[in-house]
Amino acid sequence: MTFRLYPNKQIEQSLRYHRKLHKDLFNAAVNNRFVQYQKFNHKVDYFEQQNSLPAFKEVWTEYKEVGSHALQATLKRVDFAFERWFKGLGKRPRFKSIRHYSGWTYPDSAGFKVESNGENGYLNLSKIGRIQMRGKAKYWGKPTTCTIVYRNGKWYASITVDVLEQVLNSNVLPVGAIGIDLGCKSALSITDGENHYSIDAPKFLRNAERKIKRASKEKRRKQAPNRKKKVKASRRWKKAQSKVSKLARQVANRRQNWVHQVAAEIVSGNSFVATEKLEVKNMTSKAKKGKRKKQKTGLNKSILDVGFGMLRSTIKYKVEQIGGVFIEVPTKKVKPSQTCPKCGHQHKKTLDVRVHECGVCGYVQDRDIAAAEVMLYWSKGTLPGFGTSLEDADVLSSTSSTSKKAGSMKQLGRAKRQKSTLTGLDVETSPSTK
Ligand SMILES: [Zn+2]
């Protein structure tokens, strides 16, 4: 949920100042990692940087007025950038100029306070002040994180809220248990063993890519800026650029809304969710070898793919938050699309076979629903021919201590990362993070 901020002059100065402090910290942390590695062959990790924050503040005393959790969140951004780079998902982290630095994050309730019922209101930032904000959230609850973003001359606050607070407070877990097959193209297939349904990606998501591609193509025809050649961007280029970023922003917002809506609906009735384990390694290594390298990696990662990825992690997050169980089924072992949910018989299907038709027991079902059934039954230990094999799965049942905010830094870091995928804003849409 993004709100536009309307700071007065004095507060805007303060916002700019804080943004600069975070930018400098970001760059210092990037530099620290490179220098330590190049000179001493020492790999600096997040915790080392986090632990050195107090000493850092003693030298750079201006940082004393910035909340330490917000500073940690900035170090987390550095960590995130490096991890993406190590995994081959992102480019080598670079120093950022202030123009390309979007803002900062309050990873928990410390440092900010929201006066709003989901529509307009005020945002209080500690050491900065009270700022009027405008905007309307589709869902509202207790604010959990807040990211301040500066973009195109305007300030925004992206606030994540705990929509499930009521569920948490009621202390009654929804009883449903479901299996979900994550479609690669169009849909989620969901089953509780008796009722089945699928959810399609909304039309705007499916069309978004084409629209953005078209707008980017327009942009490439205009004169782009080139600092080395001292070429300034043409007015048309700037206009086209702002069109592209507006589109990207729109898509990101609507995608985020859609993801929250679907995930909230699923979790409102179910506290036991089984789905396939995500094989990230596999996907990237395939992409590197194949001809479709460009399509699969980097910027061209499909908007739809990102949506499904977010959906999965959001469902996982929400299930764990209410203390439910999220099970990741090892697909290599269980082979959901090759197994009959009724008798356990395995028969290889090619991708174009959309219907499961068992040659042994005669069970007929939609391919994806059948796969979801297999995952549900396997997770419950009732899949014929398979033992109770929960110990093989990554059972991510959350005890109440891990689901609450920020006990240790590690948890905070994890929570932050999940939240940052939820917030999505600066990672996904900022045109400057290319
Ligand atoms: Zn069968």
Coordinates of C-alpha atoms and ligand atoms in Angstrom, one line a residue:
M1 CA 0.0 0.0 0.0
T2 CA 1.7 3.1 -1.2
F3 CA 0.8 6.6 0.1
R4 CA 1.9 9.8 -1.4
L5 CA 3.6 12.0 1.2
Y6 CA 3.2 15.8 1.4
P7 CA 6.1 17.0 3.6
N8 CA 6.5 20.7 4.3
K9 CA 9.8 22.4 3.4
Q10 CA 11.6 21.7 6.7
I11 CA 10.5 18.1 6.8
E12 CA 11.5 17.5 3.2
Q13 CA 15.0 18.7 4.0
S14 CA 15.1 16.3 6.8
L15 CA 13.9 13.5 4.5
R16 CA 16.6 14.3 2.0
Y17 CA 19.2 14.3 4.7
H18 CA 18.1 10.9 6.0
R19 CA 18.1 9.5 2.4
K20 CA 21.6 10.7 2.0
L21 CA 22.7 9.1 5.2
H22 CA 21.3 5.8 4.1
K23 CA 22.8 6.1 0.7
D24 CA 26.2 6.8 2.3
L25 CA 25.9 3.8 4.6
F26 CA 24.9 1.6 1.6
N27 CA 27.9 2.7 -0.3
A28 CA 30.2 2.3 2.7
A29 CA 28.9 -1.2 3.2
V30 CA 29.4 -2.2 -0.4
N31 CA 32.9 -0.7 -0.4
N32 CA 33.7 -2.6 2.9
R33 CA 32.8 -5.9 1.3
F34 CA 34.8 -5.3 -1.8
V35 CA 37.9 -4.0 0.0
Q36 CA 38.0 -6.7 2.6
Y37 CA 37.7 -9.3 -0.1
Q38 CA 40.2 -7.9 -2.5
K39 CA 42.8 -7.0 0.1
F40 CA 42.4 -9.7 2.7
N41 CA 40.4 -12.3 0.9
H42 CA 37.9 -12.0 3.6
K43 CA 34.2 -12.4 2.9
V44 CA 32.2 -9.9 5.0
D45 CA 28.7 -11.0 5.7
Y46 CA 25.6 -9.2 7.0
F47 CA 26.2 -10.0 10.6
E48 CA 29.7 -8.7 10.7
Q49 CA 28.4 -5.4 9.2
Q50 CA 25.5 -5.3 11.6
N51 CA 27.8 -5.8 14.6
S52 CA 30.1 -3.0 13.5
L53 CA 27.2 -0.5 13.4
P54 CA 27.7 0.8 17.0
A55 CA 31.4 1.5 16.3
F56 CA 30.5 3.1 13.0
K57 CA 28.1 5.4 14.8
E58 CA 30.8 6.5 17.3
V59 CA 32.8 7.8 14.4
W60 CA 30.0 9.0 12.2
T61 CA 27.9 10.6 14.9
E62 CA 25.3 11.9 12.6
Y63 CA 24.0 8.4 12.4
K64 CA 23.1 8.3 16.1
E65 CA 19.8 10.0 15.3
V66 CA 18.8 7.3 12.8
G67 CA 17.1 4.3 14.2
S68 CA 19.3 1.3 14.3
H69 CA 16.7 -1.0 12.8
A70 CA 16.4 1.2 9.8
L71 CA 20.2 1.2 9.5
Q72 CA 20.2 -2.6 9.7
A73 CA 17.6 -2.7 7.0
T74 CA 19.9 -0.7 4.7
L75 CA 22.7 -3.2 5.4
K76 CA 20.2 -5.9 4.6
R77 CA 19.7 -4.2 1.2
V78 CA 23.4 -4.6 0.6
D79 CA 23.3 -8.2 1.7
F80 CA 20.4 -8.8 -0.6
A81 CA 22.2 -7.2 -3.5
F82 CA 25.3 -9.4 -2.9
E83 CA 23.2 -12.6 -2.5
R84 CA 21.4 -12.0 -5.7
W85 CA 24.8 -11.4 -7.4
F86 CA 26.3 -14.6 -5.9
K87 CA 23.3 -16.6 -7.1
G88 CA 23.6 -15.2 -10.6
L89 CA 20.2 -13.4 -10.3
G90 CA 21.6 -9.9 -10.2
K91 CA 24.4 -7.7 -11.3
R92 CA 27.5 -6.9 -9.4
P93 CA 26.5 -4.4 -6.7
R94 CA 27.5 -0.9 -7.4
F95 CA 27.9 2.3 -5.5
K96 CA 24.7 4.4 -5.9
S97 CA 24.5 8.0 -6.5
I98 CA 21.9 9.9 -4.6
R99 CA 19.9 10.2 -7.8
H100 CA 19.6 6.5 -7.9
Y101 CA 19.0 5.9 -4.3
S102 CA 15.3 5.4 -3.5
G103 CA 15.0 5.5 0.2
W104 CA 15.0 3.5 3.4
T105 CA 13.0 1.0 5.4
Y106 CA 11.7 0.7 8.9
P107 CA 11.6 -3.1 9.2
D108 CA 9.4 -3.2 12.3
S109 CA 7.2 -0.8 14.2
A110 CA 10.1 1.1 15.6
G111 CA 10.7 4.5 14.1
F112 CA 7.4 5.2 12.5
K113 CA 3.8 5.6 13.5
V114 CA 0.8 5.7 11.2
E115 CA -2.4 7.7 11.9
S116 CA -4.8 6.4 9.4
N117 CA -7.6 3.9 8.9
G118 CA -6.3 3.0 5.5
E119 CA -7.4 6.2 3.7
N120 CA -5.2 9.3 3.9
G121 CA -3.9 10.4 7.3
Y122 CA -0.5 11.1 8.8
L123 CA 2.8 9.4 9.1
N124 CA 5.1 10.1 12.0
L125 CA 8.7 9.5 11.5
S126 CA 11.0 9.7 14.5
K127 CA 13.5 12.5 14.3
I128 CA 11.8 13.8 11.1
G129 CA 8.3 14.7 12.0
R130 CA 4.6 14.4 11.1
I131 CA 3.8 14.2 7.4
Q132 CA 0.5 14.3 5.7
M133 CA -0.2 11.4 3.4
R134 CA -2.8 10.6 0.8
G135 CA -3.9 7.3 -0.6
K136 CA -6.2 4.5 -0.1
A137 CA -5.4 0.9 0.9
K138 CA -7.6 -1.9 -0.2
Y139 CA -6.7 -3.9 2.9
W140 CA -5.8 -2.4 6.2
G141 CA -4.5 -3.7 9.5
K142 CA -1.7 -3.0 11.9
P143 CA 1.2 -1.4 10.1
T144 CA 4.3 -3.6 10.3
T145 CA 6.9 -2.1 8.0
C146 CA 7.3 1.2 6.3
T147 CA 9.6 2.1 3.3
I148 CA 10.2 5.7 2.4
V149 CA 10.7 6.1 -1.3
Y150 CA 11.7 9.2 -3.3
R151 CA 10.9 9.0 -7.0
N152 CA 10.5 11.6 -9.7
G153 CA 10.5 14.4 -7.2
K154 CA 7.9 13.0 -5.0
W155 CA 7.9 11.2 -1.7
Y156 CA 6.0 8.0 -0.9
A157 CA 5.5 5.7 2.0
S158 CA 5.0 2.0 1.2
I159 CA 3.4 0.5 4.2
T160 CA 2.8 -3.2 4.8
V161 CA 0.1 -4.1 7.3
D162 CA -0.9 -7.1 9.2
V163 CA -4.2 -8.0 7.5
L164 CA -4.3 -11.1 9.5
E165 CA -4.3 -9.5 12.9
Q166 CA -7.8 -10.4 13.5
V167 CA -7.1 -14.1 12.8
L168 CA -4.1 -13.9 15.1
N169 CA -6.2 -12.3 17.8
S170 CA -9.0 -14.8 17.5
N171 CA -6.6 -17.6 18.2
V172 CA -8.6 -20.0 16.2
L173 CA -6.8 -21.5 13.3
P174 CA -8.7 -22.0 10.1
V175 CA -9.2 -25.8 9.7
G176 CA -8.7 -26.2 5.9
A177 CA -5.9 -28.2 4.4
I178 CA -5.1 -27.8 0.7
G179 CA -2.6 -28.7 -1.9
I180 CA -1.6 -26.1 -4.5
D181 CA -0.1 -26.7 -7.9
L182 CA 1.6 -23.5 -9.1
G183 CA 0.9 -23.2 -12.8
C184 CA 3.8 -22.0 -14.9
K185 CA 1.6 -20.1 -17.3
S186 CA -1.8 -19.2 -16.1
A187 CA -3.2 -20.6 -12.9
L188 CA -3.0 -21.9 -9.4
S189 CA -4.8 -25.2 -9.0
I190 CA -6.1 -25.8 -5.6
T191 CA -7.7 -28.8 -3.9
D192 CA -8.8 -29.9 -0.5
G193 CA -9.4 -33.4 -1.7
E194 CA -13.0 -32.8 -2.4
N195 CA -13.4 -29.4 -4.0
H196 CA -11.1 -28.1 -6.7
Y197 CA -10.7 -24.8 -8.2
S198 CA -8.2 -22.7 -10.1
I199 CA -7.2 -19.1 -10.0
D200 CA -6.1 -17.4 -13.1
A201 CA -3.7 -14.6 -13.3
P202 CA -5.7 -11.4 -14.0
K203 CA -5.8 -10.1 -17.5
F204 CA -3.8 -6.9 -16.7
L205 CA -0.9 -9.1 -15.4
R206 CA -0.9 -11.2 -18.5
N207 CA -1.0 -8.1 -20.8
A208 CA 1.3 -5.9 -18.8
E209 CA 4.4 -7.3 -20.3
R210 CA 3.4 -6.5 -23.8
K211 CA 2.5 -3.0 -22.8
I212 CA 5.8 -2.4 -21.1
K213 CA 7.7 -3.9 -23.9
R214 CA 6.0 -1.6 -26.4
A215 CA 6.6 1.5 -24.3
S216 CA 10.3 0.5 -23.9
K217 CA 10.6 0.1 -27.6
E218 CA 9.3 3.6 -28.1
K219 CA 11.8 4.8 -25.6
R220 CA 14.7 3.2 -27.4
R221 CA 13.9 5.2 -30.5
K222 CA 14.4 8.5 -28.7
Q223 CA 17.7 10.1 -27.8
A224 CA 19.0 8.6 -24.6
P225 CA 21.4 10.4 -22.3
N226 CA 25.1 9.4 -22.4
R227 CA 27.3 11.1 -19.9
K228 CA 30.5 10.0 -21.4
K229 CA 29.6 11.5 -24.7
K230 CA 28.0 14.4 -22.9
V231 CA 24.7 13.8 -24.6
K232 CA 21.6 15.0 -22.8
A233 CA 18.4 13.1 -23.0
S234 CA 15.9 14.5 -25.4
R235 CA 12.6 15.7 -24.0
R236 CA 10.8 12.9 -25.9
W237 CA 13.1 10.4 -24.3
K238 CA 12.3 11.7 -20.8
K239 CA 8.6 11.6 -21.6
A240 CA 8.9 8.0 -22.8
Q241 CA 11.0 7.1 -19.8
S242 CA 8.4 8.4 -17.4
K243 CA 5.7 6.5 -19.3
V244 CA 7.7 3.3 -18.9
S245 CA 8.2 3.8 -15.2
K246 CA 4.6 4.8 -14.7
L247 CA 3.5 1.5 -16.3
A248 CA 6.0 -0.5 -14.3
R249 CA 4.8 1.1 -11.1
Q250 CA 1.2 0.5 -11.9
V251 CA 1.8 -3.1 -12.7
A252 CA 3.8 -3.6 -9.5
N253 CA 1.0 -2.0 -7.4
R254 CA -1.8 -4.0 -9.0
R255 CA 0.3 -7.2 -8.8
Q256 CA 0.9 -6.6 -5.2
N257 CA -2.8 -6.0 -4.5
W258 CA -3.8 -9.1 -6.4
V259 CA -1.2 -11.2 -4.6
H260 CA -2.4 -10.0 -1.2
Q261 CA -6.0 -10.6 -2.1
V262 CA -5.4 -14.2 -3.3
A263 CA -3.1 -15.1 -0.4
A264 CA -5.4 -13.6 2.2
E265 CA -8.3 -15.5 0.8
I266 CA -6.4 -18.8 0.8
V267 CA -5.2 -18.3 4.3
S268 CA -8.5 -17.2 5.7
G269 CA -9.8 -20.8 5.3
N270 CA -6.7 -22.9 5.5
S271 CA -3.8 -23.3 7.8
F272 CA -2.3 -26.4 6.2
V273 CA -0.8 -25.7 2.7
A274 CA 1.2 -28.1 0.6
T275 CA 2.9 -27.0 -2.6
E276 CA 6.0 -27.9 -4.6
K277 CA 9.4 -27.1 -3.4
L278 CA 10.9 -24.3 -5.4
E279 CA 14.0 -25.4 -7.3
V280 CA 15.7 -22.2 -8.0
K281 CA 19.1 -23.6 -8.8
N282 CA 17.6 -25.8 -11.5
M283 CA 15.8 -23.0 -13.2
T284 CA 18.9 -20.7 -13.4
S285 CA 21.3 -23.4 -14.5
K286 CA 18.9 -24.4 -17.3
A287 CA 18.6 -20.8 -18.4
K288 CA 22.3 -20.4 -18.6
K289 CA 22.8 -23.3 -20.9
G290 CA 19.9 -22.8 -23.2
K291 CA 19.3 -20.4 -26.0
R292 CA 16.6 -18.7 -24.1
K293 CA 19.2 -17.2 -21.7
K294 CA 18.1 -13.7 -22.3
Q295 CA 14.4 -14.4 -21.9
K296 CA 14.9 -16.2 -18.7
T297 CA 17.4 -14.2 -16.8
G298 CA 17.7 -10.7 -15.6
L299 CA 15.4 -7.9 -16.4
N300 CA 13.3 -10.0 -18.8
K301 CA 12.0 -12.2 -16.0
S302 CA 8.4 -12.3 -16.8
I303 CA 6.0 -10.2 -14.8
L304 CA 3.8 -13.2 -14.5
D305 CA 6.7 -15.2 -13.0
V306 CA 7.4 -12.6 -10.5
G307 CA 3.7 -12.5 -9.6
F308 CA 3.6 -16.2 -9.0
G309 CA 6.8 -16.1 -7.0
M310 CA 5.4 -13.3 -4.9
L311 CA 2.2 -15.2 -4.5
R312 CA 4.0 -18.3 -3.3
S313 CA 6.1 -16.4 -0.8
T314 CA 3.1 -14.4 0.4
I315 CA 1.0 -17.5 1.1
K316 CA 4.0 -19.0 2.9
Y317 CA 4.4 -15.9 5.0
K318 CA 0.8 -15.6 5.9
V319 CA 0.4 -19.3 6.7
E320 CA 3.4 -19.1 9.0
Q321 CA 2.2 -15.9 10.5
I322 CA -1.0 -17.5 11.7
G323 CA 1.0 -20.4 13.1
G324 CA -0.1 -22.8 10.3
V325 CA 1.9 -25.3 8.4
F326 CA 3.5 -24.7 5.0
I327 CA 4.9 -27.8 3.4
E328 CA 7.2 -27.9 0.5
V329 CA 7.0 -31.1 -1.3
P330 CA 10.2 -32.5 -2.8
T331 CA 9.0 -32.9 -6.4
K332 CA 12.0 -34.9 -7.5
K333 CA 11.0 -37.6 -5.0
V334 CA 7.3 -37.4 -5.2
K335 CA 6.7 -36.4 -8.8
P336 CA 3.3 -34.9 -8.4
S337 CA 2.5 -34.7 -12.1
Q338 CA 3.4 -38.3 -12.7
T339 CA 1.6 -39.9 -9.8
C340 CA -2.0 -41.0 -9.4
P341 CA -3.4 -39.4 -6.3
K342 CA -5.9 -42.3 -5.7
C343 CA -3.7 -45.3 -6.1
G344 CA -0.1 -44.0 -6.2
H345 CA 0.6 -45.6 -9.6
Q346 CA 3.3 -43.6 -11.5
H347 CA 3.0 -43.0 -15.1
K348 CA 5.0 -40.5 -17.1
K349 CA 3.0 -37.7 -18.8
T350 CA 4.4 -35.3 -21.3
L351 CA 3.7 -31.6 -20.8
D352 CA 1.0 -31.5 -23.4
V353 CA -1.1 -34.1 -21.7
R354 CA -3.5 -31.9 -19.6
V355 CA -5.6 -34.7 -18.1
H356 CA -4.6 -37.3 -15.6
E357 CA -6.0 -40.7 -16.6
C358 CA -4.9 -43.6 -14.4
G359 CA -4.2 -46.8 -16.3
V360 CA -4.5 -48.8 -13.0
C361 CA -7.5 -47.4 -11.1
G362 CA -9.1 -45.4 -13.8
Y363 CA -9.1 -42.1 -11.9
V364 CA -9.6 -39.1 -14.3
Q365 CA -8.8 -35.6 -13.2
D366 CA -7.4 -32.4 -14.6
R367 CA -3.6 -32.7 -14.6
D368 CA -2.8 -29.8 -12.3
I369 CA -5.6 -30.6 -9.8
A370 CA -4.3 -34.2 -9.7
A371 CA -0.8 -32.8 -9.0
A372 CA -2.2 -30.7 -6.2
E373 CA -4.0 -33.7 -4.8
V374 CA -0.8 -35.7 -4.8
M375 CA 1.0 -33.0 -2.8
L376 CA -1.8 -32.7 -0.3
Y377 CA -2.1 -36.4 0.3
W378 CA 1.6 -36.9 0.4
S379 CA 1.9 -34.1 3.0
K380 CA -0.8 -35.7 5.1
G381 CA 0.8 -39.1 4.8
T382 CA -2.2 -40.6 3.0
L383 CA -0.8 -41.0 -0.5
P384 CA -1.1 -44.7 -1.4
G385 CA 2.3 -46.3 -1.8
F386 CA 4.1 -43.6 0.1
G387 CA 4.9 -43.7 3.8
T388 CA 4.4 -40.8 6.1
S389 CA 7.4 -38.9 5.0
L390 CA 7.1 -35.6 6.5
E391 CA 10.6 -35.6 7.7
D392 CA 11.7 -35.4 4.1
A393 CA 9.8 -32.2 3.6
D394 CA 10.8 -28.8 4.7
V395 CA 8.1 -28.5 7.2
L396 CA 8.0 -24.9 8.0
S397 CA 5.6 -24.9 10.9
S398 CA 6.1 -21.7 12.8
T399 CA 6.1 -21.7 16.5
S400 CA 4.8 -18.6 18.0
S401 CA 8.3 -17.3 18.8
T402 CA 9.4 -17.2 15.2
S403 CA 6.2 -15.7 13.9
K404 CA 6.5 -12.7 16.1
K405 CA 8.6 -9.9 15.0
A406 CA 12.3 -9.6 15.4
G407 CA 13.5 -11.7 18.3
S408 CA 17.0 -12.0 17.0
M409 CA 18.6 -10.2 14.2
K410 CA 18.5 -13.3 12.1
Q411 CA 14.8 -13.5 12.4
L412 CA 14.5 -9.9 11.7
G413 CA 16.6 -10.3 8.6
R414 CA 14.5 -13.1 7.5
A415 CA 11.3 -11.2 8.2
K416 CA 12.7 -8.2 6.4
R417 CA 13.5 -10.2 3.4
Q418 CA 10.0 -11.6 3.2
K419 CA 8.6 -8.2 3.8
S420 CA 10.7 -6.7 1.2
T421 CA 9.3 -9.1 -1.3
L422 CA 5.9 -8.2 -0.1
T423 CA 6.5 -4.5 -0.3
G424 CA 8.2 -5.2 -3.6
L425 CA 8.3 -1.6 -4.4
D426 CA 11.9 -0.5 -4.7
V427 CA 13.2 -3.9 -5.9
E428 CA 10.6 -4.4 -8.5
T429 CA 9.6 -1.1 -10.0
S430 CA 12.2 1.6 -9.5
P431 CA 13.5 2.3 -13.0
S432 CA 16.9 3.2 -11.5
T433 CA 17.7 -0.2 -10.2
K434 CA 18.5 -1.6 -13.6
Ligands
ZN1 ZN -4.7 -44.7 -10.0

